[in-house]
Amino acid sequence: MNIRHLALALLSLLPLHAEPDGALPPPPLSYRIPSSENNPLLEISKPLEWSRLLPGQIHADIDAAMRKYIERIRTAETVEKPTYDNTLLIFLENATLMDAFYRAEVLIRLRDSPEHRKLATELDKKYNQVKEALFHNEHIWPILKKMVTQDWMRRQYGGRHHFITRFMAEFRDNGADLPPDQKAQFIIRENELAALKRQFAANLADAQAAWTFDITDYKILDKLPPEYVKQENGRRFLRYHIAETILGICPDEKLREALWRSLQTIGKESHDNSDLIRRILAVRQKQAEVLGYANHADRIASRCSINTGAQAAEYVRNSLQRLHPAYVRNMKRLQDIKAQLTENPQAELAPWDVPYYSYILSSIYLKHFADFDKMLTSDMVLQRIFDRLSHMYGITFSERTTVYLEPGSNKKAPAGTVEVWHPGVRYFEITDKTSNARRGAIYLDLEYRENKETGIWTIPVTTYPHPLQKVHCSVISSSHGIQALMYPAGIQHMLHELGHVLHRFMSNTEQDYLGFQTSVDDFDEFTATLHANLAKRRDVLTSLMQPALTTEAYLNYNNLKEYEDIQTQFRILCESLLDLEIHMHGNLDASQDLAASEKEILRDYLYLTPQGENLTEYLPFCRNTFIFAGGYSGLYYTYFRSEELATCARHRFFDESMRFRQTFLEKGYSKPASELYGNFMGIDPSPASIQRYLYLDPDLEYPENVETTPAPIKP
């Protein structure tokens, strides 16, 4: 579900005449917070009652919010003299609908079941009904196009001007200019695409759940903890979520080979995603064409600082070529380690060797970290992460007592507690130290569960500052377990997600209900990556994982991070090139083999054995939910782009964190993200400029301020 469209959609009710700049007026006395007694999904004045959010209740609450929202749209069609005030307050009330979709998505991702999958499909259709009611409204769109030609509109100050620009672009991207018959087909295809993406994710989840690997005869795995093993008919089977870890640490090469080959079947065979991929590509291509783009990659690039799919692909290829020599050195290093440990100078790496010998390399470098789990608890590390961010931003993290209630139990949480959807979930409130004002709250769900979406991710549950409650709220979920915080990589992942969350919470502008939305999509991961890079600093690691690191330990860790960063960024670039190339070509013939297409696209960059077997690790199409089930199609390269932006900014960010809060986070993207970045760093953030700064001329001086004059709003 692409919620970002709905966030912009709710800006529909804009004024037709100028008003003075300034803060929002107080809400009228008639303003009322919706009651949570009948519609608990729409609660905005207190933490949610998750046990009441059963699928039937979710449907009823979203239907109620939709009726109210569409009623407001109809009212806006007849407003004779709209003002910024009377339309903006209407929007804020209607933002409840956006949060309702977010909250339903939280439960869909944390409670995978046939019932919740059905709910997801039905809500996708309702979501597209809302988009149709707004973006294809025959009355509002002409008013908006006329409005932006008025002199008073052109004089709107930066935040409002930028909002209106984005808002108009969002209408066009959703087919507002299409003739009526094409609008109807556009929505039909949007529903089809949503269903295909859901099916892709469901297929992959089912493939992972159904995957089996018999380890009964592998005595080396006899002592695996029970939670990693399924017992059936006297046989022992490895669970999927631990398989990649076993592949990386198991010294038995025959076991590694068998396990690796078994893992390659996921997303294929009985849960084959090939046909879904072709259908997704075809629908995306058609949607791009009717909007006037050559392909889906061009459509996505139109809102980025790299303006076409071809330019983005060139950026990725240039980056791959620059990184390729270092990547080859890393792979040869792994081969040398295998030759040394096997006492066979002629030993060749195999695909199942790469994760294992990477682990051997990390074990050598991290031997000084081996005793951390004996000296610290994961709770202590989490608290120290919060302490570090508190010091940087002048905020505090306070944990509240939580209680789990069974779904449908009709019980109430005791006074002073916060209800959660699982006993292991924790809840933290964030406040400003100076003003004691609440900035937001975080649910942390860090335990592994079989019906929970894998990986680590964040999703908002309250996204906008209601006039009577200016607090954001988000969920951070991880299937890695809180024990992952005992290791530098786990700390880095947690800081990444907290970077996303703090970006939402710190917004402090008139338009901060959209503060978490970036105006240039290739900045989407910037703040998260910037915070993740804190884990590379010696002083930060020392404060999180005392006792203090020795110089030798830190130098070893730095060497390991250099190796890991090269491997990770090379993988991201490979997957980015696959993403862009497949979406620039639009359609895949049924006769085309997906694996062969992948290798053809990456042929200049793959690391091959003498026998021609590929050793380069990347996520194949059949398992890539980022591209085919998520929101990163045509945009996956932004992870690499964000790494470059963050690398440039990391020292100034750490030294001037309060200034970063004030000049970037608190602006809430009331200006283009590129402009805010330039104002903080004093450099031009275009890809060419950033790469020149990083790789060619690090001492290059840039002007202190690169603020730009807003471009005219396109009618």
XYZ file of C-alpha atoms in Angstrom:
715
model
C 0.000 0.000 0.000
C 1.617 3.266 -1.110
C 0.521 5.568 1.703
C 2.683 8.495 0.568
C 0.113 9.312 -2.125
C -2.628 9.614 0.440
C -0.526 11.946 2.566
C -0.304 14.376 -0.314
C -3.858 13.662 -1.347
C -5.190 15.150 1.827
C -3.829 18.557 0.832
C -6.635 18.918 -1.662
C -8.403 21.758 0.030
C -6.155 24.711 -0.691
C -7.098 28.414 -0.644
C -7.977 30.598 -3.593
C -6.676 33.843 -2.098
C -3.621 34.957 -0.163
C -3.404 35.056 3.612
C -0.680 36.314 5.948
C 2.155 33.930 6.708
C 2.386 32.591 10.226
C 1.480 29.825 12.619
C -1.772 27.926 12.533
C -4.700 29.624 14.258
C -6.231 27.857 17.250
C -8.862 25.275 16.321
C -12.475 26.451 16.374
C -14.564 25.540 19.399
C -16.640 23.228 17.234
C -13.600 21.054 16.549
C -13.983 17.645 18.156
C -11.640 14.682 18.381
C -13.446 11.633 16.937
C -14.727 9.296 19.610
C -12.740 6.099 20.074
C -15.620 4.232 21.684
C -17.114 3.177 18.365
C -14.054 3.646 16.127
C -10.905 2.573 18.029
C -8.785 2.552 14.859
C -9.315 6.327 14.586
C -8.091 7.122 18.110
C -5.788 10.154 18.247
C -5.889 11.337 21.860
C -4.191 8.330 23.500
C -2.352 5.089 22.624
C -4.367 2.605 20.602
C -6.418 -0.248 22.029
C -4.890 -2.907 19.801
C -7.040 -5.754 21.154
C -10.116 -4.072 19.668
C -8.624 -3.883 16.174
C -10.072 -7.042 14.667
C -10.526 -7.167 10.863
C -14.254 -6.401 11.066
C -13.629 -3.380 13.291
C -10.850 -2.154 10.999
C -13.213 -2.276 8.018
C -15.932 -0.418 9.910
C -13.570 2.313 11.110
C -11.959 2.885 7.727
C -15.401 3.008 6.127
C -16.424 5.661 8.664
C -13.300 7.717 7.976
C -13.760 7.338 4.212
C -17.357 8.552 4.357
C -16.311 11.612 6.315
C -13.370 12.324 4.036
C -15.375 12.029 0.822
C -18.076 14.199 2.380
C -15.417 16.851 3.004
C -14.267 16.608 -0.604
C -17.831 17.159 -1.774
C -18.089 20.201 0.510
C -14.865 21.621 -0.914
C -16.305 21.437 -4.408
C -18.854 24.112 -3.481
C -16.763 26.462 -1.318
C -17.044 29.917 -2.866
C -14.183 31.642 -1.032
C -11.804 29.031 0.349
C -9.155 30.201 2.793
C -5.998 28.553 3.980
C -7.434 28.302 7.481
C -10.819 26.821 6.762
C -9.398 24.248 4.352
C -6.297 23.296 6.342
C -8.230 22.437 9.495
C -10.539 20.258 7.420
C -7.478 18.495 6.064
C -6.084 17.861 9.535
C -9.272 16.144 10.599
C -9.285 14.051 7.445
C -5.702 12.923 8.054
C -7.269 10.448 10.486
C -8.013 8.333 7.424
C -4.354 8.169 6.460
C -3.423 6.959 9.930
C -6.172 4.332 9.818
C -4.539 2.753 6.760
C -1.126 2.882 8.441
C -2.414 1.207 11.601
C -4.115 -1.563 9.687
C -0.863 -2.123 7.794
C 1.001 -2.554 11.101
C -1.219 -5.481 12.077
C -1.125 -6.961 8.570
C 2.676 -7.051 8.712
C 2.880 -8.313 12.290
C 0.105 -10.925 12.175
C 0.381 -12.725 8.860
C -2.642 -14.999 8.433
C -5.247 -15.770 5.748
C -7.629 -13.399 7.517
C -5.149 -10.520 7.511
C -4.130 -11.186 3.909
C -7.759 -10.903 2.888
C -7.997 -7.702 4.913
C -4.953 -6.287 3.106
C -6.444 -6.955 -0.324
C -9.766 -5.378 0.617
C -8.113 -2.306 2.137
C -5.988 -1.788 -0.972
C -9.208 -1.440 -2.970
C -10.626 1.047 -0.479
C -7.409 3.004 -0.571
C -7.670 3.289 -4.346
C -11.292 4.408 -3.978
C -10.042 7.314 -1.871
C -7.411 8.177 -4.468
C -10.041 8.115 -7.193
C -12.391 10.358 -5.191
C -9.666 12.967 -4.869
C -7.287 12.783 -7.824
C -10.002 12.173 -10.407
C -12.411 14.760 -8.998
C -13.715 16.735 -11.967
C -14.383 19.844 -9.859
C -11.329 20.193 -7.610
C -8.613 19.661 -10.215
C -9.720 22.552 -12.488
C -9.939 24.810 -9.431
C -6.395 23.888 -8.430
C -4.984 24.458 -11.913
C -6.580 27.892 -12.046
C -5.491 28.664 -8.504
C -1.762 28.231 -9.137
C -1.835 30.847 -11.901
C -2.923 33.579 -9.469
C -0.372 36.200 -8.422
C -1.070 35.719 -4.712
C -0.301 32.009 -5.008
C 3.052 32.694 -6.604
C 3.940 34.880 -3.645
C 3.364 32.145 -1.079
C 6.361 31.682 1.193
C 8.699 28.694 0.891
C 6.829 26.054 2.866
C 3.442 26.629 1.284
C 4.947 27.126 -2.160
C 6.812 23.848 -1.924
C 3.727 22.024 -0.695
C 1.614 23.264 -3.559
C 4.272 22.275 -6.095
C 4.408 18.736 -4.742
C 0.665 18.555 -4.456
C 0.091 19.448 -8.109
C 2.707 16.920 -9.208
C 0.948 14.247 -7.160
C -2.346 14.930 -8.925
C -0.710 14.540 -12.324
C 1.094 11.367 -11.301
C -2.257 9.864 -10.367
C -3.900 10.624 -13.698
C -5.761 13.876 -13.005
C -5.205 15.061 -16.594
C -6.420 11.841 -18.223
C -9.756 11.706 -20.081
C -12.599 10.015 -18.145
C -12.343 6.617 -19.845
C -8.596 6.439 -19.188
C -9.089 7.482 -15.562
C -11.364 4.495 -15.020
C -8.802 2.144 -16.558
C -6.044 3.780 -14.518
C -7.816 2.887 -11.252
C -8.520 -0.652 -12.466
C -4.810 -1.112 -13.115
C -3.941 0.397 -9.720
C -6.141 -2.234 -8.060
C -4.568 -4.951 -10.183
C -1.068 -3.776 -9.284
C -1.863 -3.676 -5.558
C -3.196 -7.242 -5.704
C -0.150 -8.482 -7.635
C 2.256 -6.911 -5.143
C 0.394 -8.453 -2.218
C 0.479 -11.843 -3.940
C 4.212 -11.527 -4.561
C 4.851 -10.894 -0.857
C 2.454 -13.676 0.160
C 4.136 -16.153 -2.210
C 7.519 -15.348 -0.751
C 6.254 -15.618 2.838
C 4.613 -18.963 2.023
C 7.783 -20.198 0.325
C 9.821 -19.319 3.397
C 7.286 -20.970 5.713
C 7.093 -24.112 3.572
C 10.843 -24.373 3.071
C 12.368 -27.420 4.749
C 15.914 -28.627 5.145
C 16.497 -31.924 6.908
C 19.402 -31.649 9.360
C 18.837 -34.962 11.153
C 22.024 -36.493 9.773
C 24.187 -33.406 10.296
C 25.544 -34.016 13.784
C 27.270 -30.645 13.804
C 23.804 -29.075 14.220
C 22.599 -31.372 17.014
C 22.891 -28.665 19.669
C 20.879 -25.979 17.902
C 18.344 -24.337 20.271
C 14.770 -25.688 19.909
C 13.421 -22.423 18.450
C 15.600 -22.961 15.362
C 14.381 -26.497 14.646
C 11.087 -28.141 13.651
C 10.506 -31.745 14.738
C 8.418 -33.925 12.448
C 8.109 -37.731 12.263
C 11.334 -38.191 14.165
C 13.273 -35.894 11.800
C 14.763 -32.478 12.535
C 14.277 -29.617 10.085
C 15.977 -26.231 10.063
C 13.705 -23.184 10.289
C 14.075 -20.636 7.523
C 14.865 -17.594 9.673
C 18.134 -19.128 10.916
C 19.243 -20.663 7.599
C 21.318 -17.706 6.374
C 23.108 -17.564 9.728
C 23.960 -21.271 9.575
C 25.218 -20.809 6.024
C 27.584 -18.150 7.324
C 29.041 -19.984 10.320
C 29.030 -23.688 9.432
C 32.516 -25.165 8.746
C 31.099 -28.244 6.960
C 31.387 -27.403 3.252
C 29.093 -30.209 2.096
C 26.401 -29.008 4.497
C 26.849 -25.429 3.287
C 26.503 -26.499 -0.338
C 23.340 -28.508 0.320
C 21.840 -25.666 2.352
C 22.737 -23.030 -0.243
C 21.207 -25.047 -3.085
C 18.047 -25.575 -1.061
C 17.710 -21.843 -0.373
C 17.888 -21.083 -4.107
C 14.475 -22.724 -4.573
C 12.652 -20.048 -2.539
C 10.446 -17.904 -4.752
C 10.499 -20.617 -7.401
C 8.937 -24.050 -7.880
C 5.607 -24.275 -5.989
C 5.738 -20.573 -5.051
C 7.142 -19.276 -8.322
C 6.961 -15.492 -8.647
C 8.064 -15.332 -12.292
C 4.615 -14.772 -13.776
C 3.766 -12.196 -11.100
C 6.946 -10.278 -11.924
C 6.032 -10.133 -15.619
C 2.516 -8.958 -14.827
C 3.741 -6.303 -12.371
C 6.181 -4.982 -14.966
C 3.466 -4.872 -17.632
C 1.042 -2.904 -15.443
C 3.718 -0.444 -14.348
C 4.747 0.080 -17.961
C 1.167 0.772 -19.032
C 0.605 3.230 -16.178
C 3.772 5.088 -17.136
C 2.808 5.240 -20.806
C -0.662 6.692 -20.213
C 0.961 9.412 -18.092
C 3.324 10.290 -20.930
C 6.510 8.545 -19.785
C 8.571 6.129 -21.828
C 8.747 3.663 -18.947
C 8.219 3.195 -15.207
C 11.814 4.128 -14.382
C 11.330 7.516 -16.067
C 8.073 8.073 -14.196
C 9.772 7.504 -10.839
C 12.854 9.526 -11.786
C 10.714 12.551 -12.645
C 10.461 13.399 -8.936
C 14.159 12.848 -8.179
C 17.324 14.874 -8.661
C 18.342 12.308 -11.299
C 15.607 12.984 -13.819
C 15.422 9.902 -16.060
C 15.809 6.174 -15.647
C 18.702 6.174 -18.118
C 20.545 8.841 -16.104
C 19.969 6.876 -12.902
C 21.294 3.718 -14.580
C 24.370 5.624 -15.758
C 24.931 6.866 -12.193
C 24.713 3.275 -10.925
C 27.026 1.897 -13.631
C 29.629 4.585 -12.952
C 29.457 3.775 -9.248
C 29.815 0.052 -9.937
C 32.863 0.657 -12.111
C 34.480 2.779 -9.414
C 33.762 0.201 -6.689
C 34.506 -2.906 -8.750
C 38.317 -3.067 -8.194
C 37.870 -2.927 -4.404
C 35.154 -5.579 -4.615
C 37.440 -7.879 -6.630
C 40.207 -7.414 -4.037
C 37.762 -8.445 -1.314
C 36.746 -11.589 -3.181
C 40.375 -12.558 -3.786
C 40.986 -12.040 -0.103
C 38.262 -14.564 0.727
C 39.784 -16.988 -1.733
C 43.181 -16.607 -0.036
C 41.591 -17.332 3.353
C 40.013 -20.510 1.983
C 43.300 -21.613 0.446
C 45.074 -21.039 3.756
C 42.491 -22.773 5.970
C 42.056 -25.755 3.647
C 45.828 -25.946 3.048
C 45.076 -26.107 -0.650
C 46.654 -23.302 -2.729
C 44.417 -24.284 -5.652
C 41.163 -24.047 -3.672
C 38.458 -22.081 -5.479
C 35.597 -20.219 -3.856
C 32.084 -21.527 -4.391
C 28.841 -19.541 -3.877
C 28.237 -21.233 -0.511
C 31.754 -20.254 0.612
C 31.338 -16.479 0.384
C 29.216 -15.986 3.550
C 31.319 -18.485 5.527
C 34.722 -16.993 4.765
C 33.291 -13.508 5.270
C 32.352 -14.731 8.741
C 35.887 -16.068 9.285
C 37.265 -12.671 8.307
C 34.898 -10.875 10.691
C 35.805 -13.291 13.502
C 39.447 -12.346 13.091
C 38.684 -8.644 13.186
C 36.095 -8.787 15.968
C 37.959 -11.025 18.395
C 38.211 -8.021 20.723
C 34.393 -7.791 20.750
C 33.919 -11.391 21.850
C 33.335 -10.626 25.536
C 30.845 -7.797 25.138
C 27.838 -10.056 25.617
C 29.313 -11.133 28.956
C 29.740 -7.562 30.171
C 26.540 -5.956 28.914
C 22.899 -6.756 28.394
C 20.992 -5.782 25.281
C 18.809 -3.520 27.444
C 21.893 -1.606 28.530
C 22.956 -1.114 24.912
C 19.463 0.083 23.945
C 19.454 2.574 26.820
C 22.872 3.860 25.770
C 21.633 4.355 22.204
C 18.806 6.458 23.621
C 21.266 8.341 25.851
C 23.457 9.168 22.858
C 20.516 10.531 20.856
C 19.280 12.413 23.924
C 22.633 14.167 24.216
C 22.707 15.016 20.514
C 19.189 16.412 20.217
C 18.182 17.539 23.703
C 15.452 14.923 24.076
C 14.597 12.179 26.553
C 13.291 8.625 26.072
C 10.960 7.389 28.828
C 9.601 3.849 28.911
C 5.962 3.283 29.847
C 4.536 0.140 31.403
C 2.793 -1.989 28.779
C 0.098 -4.639 28.919
C -0.971 -7.237 26.360
C -4.664 -8.024 25.988
C -5.987 -10.871 23.867
C -7.638 -9.682 20.631
C -11.387 -9.458 21.096
C -11.179 -9.847 24.881
C -13.107 -6.585 25.466
C -10.813 -5.778 28.374
C -9.359 -2.391 29.257
C -5.699 -1.733 29.984
C -5.086 -0.748 33.634
C -4.691 2.962 34.292
C -1.199 4.234 33.566
C -0.336 1.421 31.143
C -0.095 1.273 27.359
C -1.728 -1.584 25.496
C 0.415 -3.508 22.984
C -0.267 -6.271 20.430
C 2.231 -8.780 21.886
C 3.729 -9.300 25.355
C 7.247 -8.541 24.116
C 6.433 -5.081 22.711
C 7.786 -2.018 24.553
C 6.667 1.617 24.422
C 8.819 4.749 24.789
C 7.793 8.400 24.850
C 10.103 11.144 23.562
C 10.076 14.636 25.070
C 12.117 17.813 24.694
C 14.417 18.419 27.646
C 13.986 22.184 27.528
C 10.251 22.577 26.990
C 9.189 19.152 28.281
C 6.909 18.984 25.229
C 6.149 15.524 23.888
C 7.609 14.900 20.443
C 6.463 11.359 19.834
C 6.315 7.750 20.927
C 7.824 4.488 19.692
C 6.606 0.920 19.914
C 9.574 -1.484 19.832
C 8.772 -5.020 18.665
C 12.149 -6.761 18.509
C 11.261 -10.438 18.993
C 11.168 -13.090 16.284
C 7.743 -14.604 15.524
C 6.790 -16.890 12.673
C 3.851 -14.767 11.505
C 5.794 -11.512 11.576
C 7.349 -9.818 8.555
C 11.078 -10.506 8.491
C 13.845 -7.925 8.658
C 13.942 -4.627 10.530
C 11.598 -1.829 9.488
C 9.579 1.102 10.754
C 6.072 2.317 10.004
C 4.142 5.279 11.462
C 0.871 4.881 13.342
C 0.203 8.580 14.015
C 1.613 10.830 11.329
C 0.335 14.326 11.857
C -0.009 16.878 14.677
C -3.678 17.102 15.445
C -4.508 20.636 16.660
C -5.231 19.173 20.086
C -2.350 16.685 20.199
C 0.945 17.396 18.455
C 2.542 13.963 18.796
C 3.780 11.470 16.225
C 4.008 7.743 16.875
C 5.842 4.942 15.046
C 6.506 1.213 15.234
C 9.997 -0.273 14.879
C 9.893 -3.998 14.192
C 12.742 -6.491 13.927
C 12.814 -10.252 13.477
C 16.485 -10.379 14.520
C 15.802 -10.340 18.275
C 16.969 -7.742 20.772
C 20.190 -9.772 21.155
C 21.257 -8.274 17.810
C 22.023 -5.087 19.737
C 25.026 -6.864 21.225
C 26.850 -6.498 17.911
C 27.885 -3.437 15.864
C 25.717 -4.435 12.873
C 22.635 -4.674 15.088
C 23.380 -1.259 16.580
C 23.718 0.170 13.080
C 20.341 -1.262 12.027
C 18.614 0.171 15.099
C 20.151 3.613 14.562
C 19.006 3.494 10.929
C 15.368 2.970 11.921
C 15.586 5.544 14.714
C 16.851 7.999 12.098
C 13.602 7.517 10.167
C 11.550 7.956 13.333
C 13.341 11.079 14.569
C 12.958 12.673 11.158
C 9.195 12.444 11.603
C 9.205 13.531 15.219
C 11.451 16.589 14.911
C 9.476 18.349 12.201
C 8.341 21.701 13.561
C 6.794 23.661 10.710
C 3.314 24.681 9.686
C 3.248 21.678 7.381
C 4.839 19.191 9.756
C 2.032 16.696 9.293
C 3.910 15.884 6.088
C 7.302 16.356 7.679
C 8.238 12.719 7.210
C 7.644 12.862 3.450
C 10.667 13.789 1.358
C 10.170 16.055 -1.592
C 12.977 14.469 -3.596
C 12.738 10.723 -3.354
C 16.456 10.086 -3.631
C 16.731 11.651 -0.141
C 14.300 9.159 1.425
C 17.010 7.182 3.216
C 19.415 10.027 3.953
C 18.624 10.768 7.608
C 18.378 7.056 8.440
C 21.757 6.347 6.835
C 23.297 9.346 8.559
C 22.230 8.028 11.962
C 23.345 4.487 11.107
C 26.828 5.822 10.426
C 27.107 6.829 14.077
C 27.932 3.171 14.717
C 31.182 3.630 12.786
C 32.573 6.161 15.270
C 34.932 4.984 17.976
C 33.541 7.305 20.657
C 29.983 6.163 19.936
C 30.876 2.464 19.997
C 32.830 2.959 23.202
C 29.907 4.708 24.886
C 27.517 1.960 23.776
C 29.724 -1.064 24.389
C 31.983 -0.256 27.325
C 34.654 -1.063 28.401
C 36.414 1.313 26.061
C 37.737 -0.037 22.785
C 41.481 -0.337 22.486
C 43.156 1.298 19.511
C 43.902 -2.128 18.043
C 40.287 -3.237 18.423
C 38.941 -0.114 16.756
C 41.407 -0.289 13.860
C 40.430 -3.911 13.284
C 36.767 -2.975 13.417
C 37.361 -0.167 10.919
C 39.091 -2.570 8.545
C 36.168 -4.951 8.820
C 33.669 -2.133 8.202
C 35.593 -1.137 5.094
C 35.290 -4.711 3.803
C 31.603 -4.972 4.748
C 30.721 -1.564 3.315
C 32.269 -2.450 -0.034
C 30.388 -5.758 -0.168
C 27.103 -4.167 0.900
C 27.291 -1.179 -1.425
C 28.320 -3.360 -4.365
C 25.316 -5.612 -3.724
C 22.989 -2.596 -3.487
C 24.334 -1.226 -6.763
C 23.858 -4.586 -8.501
C 20.255 -4.782 -7.312
C 19.752 -1.129 -8.281
C 20.917 -1.786 -11.823
C 18.598 -4.790 -12.069
C 15.738 -2.612 -10.826
C 16.361 0.202 -13.304
C 17.086 -1.946 -16.348
C 14.064 -4.189 -15.863
C 11.788 -1.159 -15.497
C 13.293 0.698 -18.450
C 12.536 -2.228 -20.748
C 8.965 -2.405 -19.495
C 7.837 -5.888 -20.418
C 9.394 -9.340 -20.152
C 8.461 -11.980 -22.658
C 7.241 -15.241 -21.131
C 10.104 -17.038 -22.842
C 12.742 -14.901 -21.109
C 14.388 -16.598 -18.149
C 14.602 -14.214 -15.189
C 17.874 -15.598 -13.852
C 19.438 -15.316 -17.310
C 18.180 -11.725 -17.586
C 19.792 -10.878 -14.249
C 23.160 -12.233 -15.325
C 22.968 -10.466 -18.674
C 22.296 -7.096 -17.011
C 25.157 -7.612 -14.531
C 27.563 -9.378 -16.891
C 30.264 -6.679 -16.607
C 30.314 -6.763 -12.804
C 29.820 -10.373 -11.687
C 32.696 -12.187 -10.003
C 32.871 -15.606 -11.645
C 34.738 -18.810 -10.878
C 37.002 -20.261 -13.599
C 34.070 -22.545 -14.418
C 31.797 -19.534 -14.942
C 29.757 -19.854 -11.732
C 28.688 -16.533 -10.227
C 29.927 -15.612 -6.732
C 28.478 -12.093 -6.536
C 25.712 -11.940 -3.938
C 22.527 -10.077 -4.798
C 18.820 -10.547 -4.173
C 17.281 -12.148 -7.280
C 14.066 -10.847 -8.816
C 11.997 -13.736 -7.447
C 12.761 -12.722 -3.834
C 13.092 -8.941 -4.121
C 10.148 -7.498 -2.198
C 11.710 -4.017 -2.240
C 11.196 -3.831 -5.992
C 8.128 -5.990 -6.607
C 6.115 -5.717 -3.388
C 7.312 -2.497 -1.762
C 7.778 1.128 -2.704
C 11.326 1.086 -4.077
C 10.793 0.192 -7.728
C 12.960 2.541 -9.765
C 14.391 3.903 -6.516
C 16.537 1.190 -4.982
C 19.692 3.104 -5.898
C 18.678 5.725 -3.310
C 20.243 3.529 -0.623
C 23.620 4.061 -2.281
C 22.904 7.718 -3.007
C 22.013 8.229 0.667
C 25.265 6.595 1.724
C 27.208 9.120 -0.343
C 25.204 12.034 1.065
C 25.652 10.730 4.612
C 29.388 10.150 4.161
C 29.813 13.792 3.198
C 27.738 14.987 6.142
C 28.649 12.603 8.959
C 31.400 14.619 10.678
C 29.526 17.911 10.599
C 26.357 16.092 11.657
C 28.024 14.659 14.742
C 29.777 17.898 15.679
C 26.714 20.066 15.035
C 23.798 17.753 15.794
C 21.602 20.474 17.324
C 22.183 22.630 14.259
C 21.211 19.647 12.086
C 18.019 19.337 14.092
C 17.247 23.035 13.603
C 18.244 23.440 9.948
C 17.163 20.068 8.567
C 14.918 17.954 10.794
C 12.742 20.748 12.164
C 12.127 22.131 8.676
C 10.036 19.065 7.925
C 10.722 19.307 4.193
C 8.937 22.615 3.989
C 11.669 23.166 1.401
C 13.208 20.658 -1.009
C 15.436 18.198 0.826
C 18.310 19.065 -1.497
C 18.068 22.712 -0.449
C 17.961 21.848 3.260
C 20.989 19.592 2.816
C 22.840 22.346 0.992
C 22.013 24.858 3.711
C 23.378 22.542 6.401
C 26.472 21.376 4.546
C 27.250 24.391 2.381
C 27.710 22.171 -0.678
C 25.698 21.348 -3.757
C 24.093 17.909 -3.153
C 23.724 16.926 -6.801
C 25.132 13.440 -7.539
C 27.972 14.818 -9.672
C 28.969 17.340 -7.012
C 28.822 14.835 -4.148
C 30.907 12.302 -6.068
C 33.429 14.975 -6.999
C 33.696 15.930 -3.335
C 34.052 12.305 -2.178
C 36.331 10.854 -4.815
C 38.133 13.586 -6.736
C 38.683 16.736 -4.698
C 37.927 16.357 -0.966
C 39.370 19.805 -0.229
C 37.038 21.527 -2.673
C 35.352 24.532 -1.075
C 31.701 25.269 -1.710
C 29.689 28.399 -0.991
C 28.223 28.519 2.500
C 24.642 28.891 1.305
C 23.038 27.329 -1.741
C 19.467 28.447 -1.116
C 17.523 28.703 -4.326
C 14.597 30.764 -5.510
C 11.489 28.555 -5.785
C 10.601 27.633 -9.347
C 7.203 28.756 -10.629
C 4.394 26.344 -9.862
C 3.304 24.516 -12.976
C -0.391 25.130 -13.777
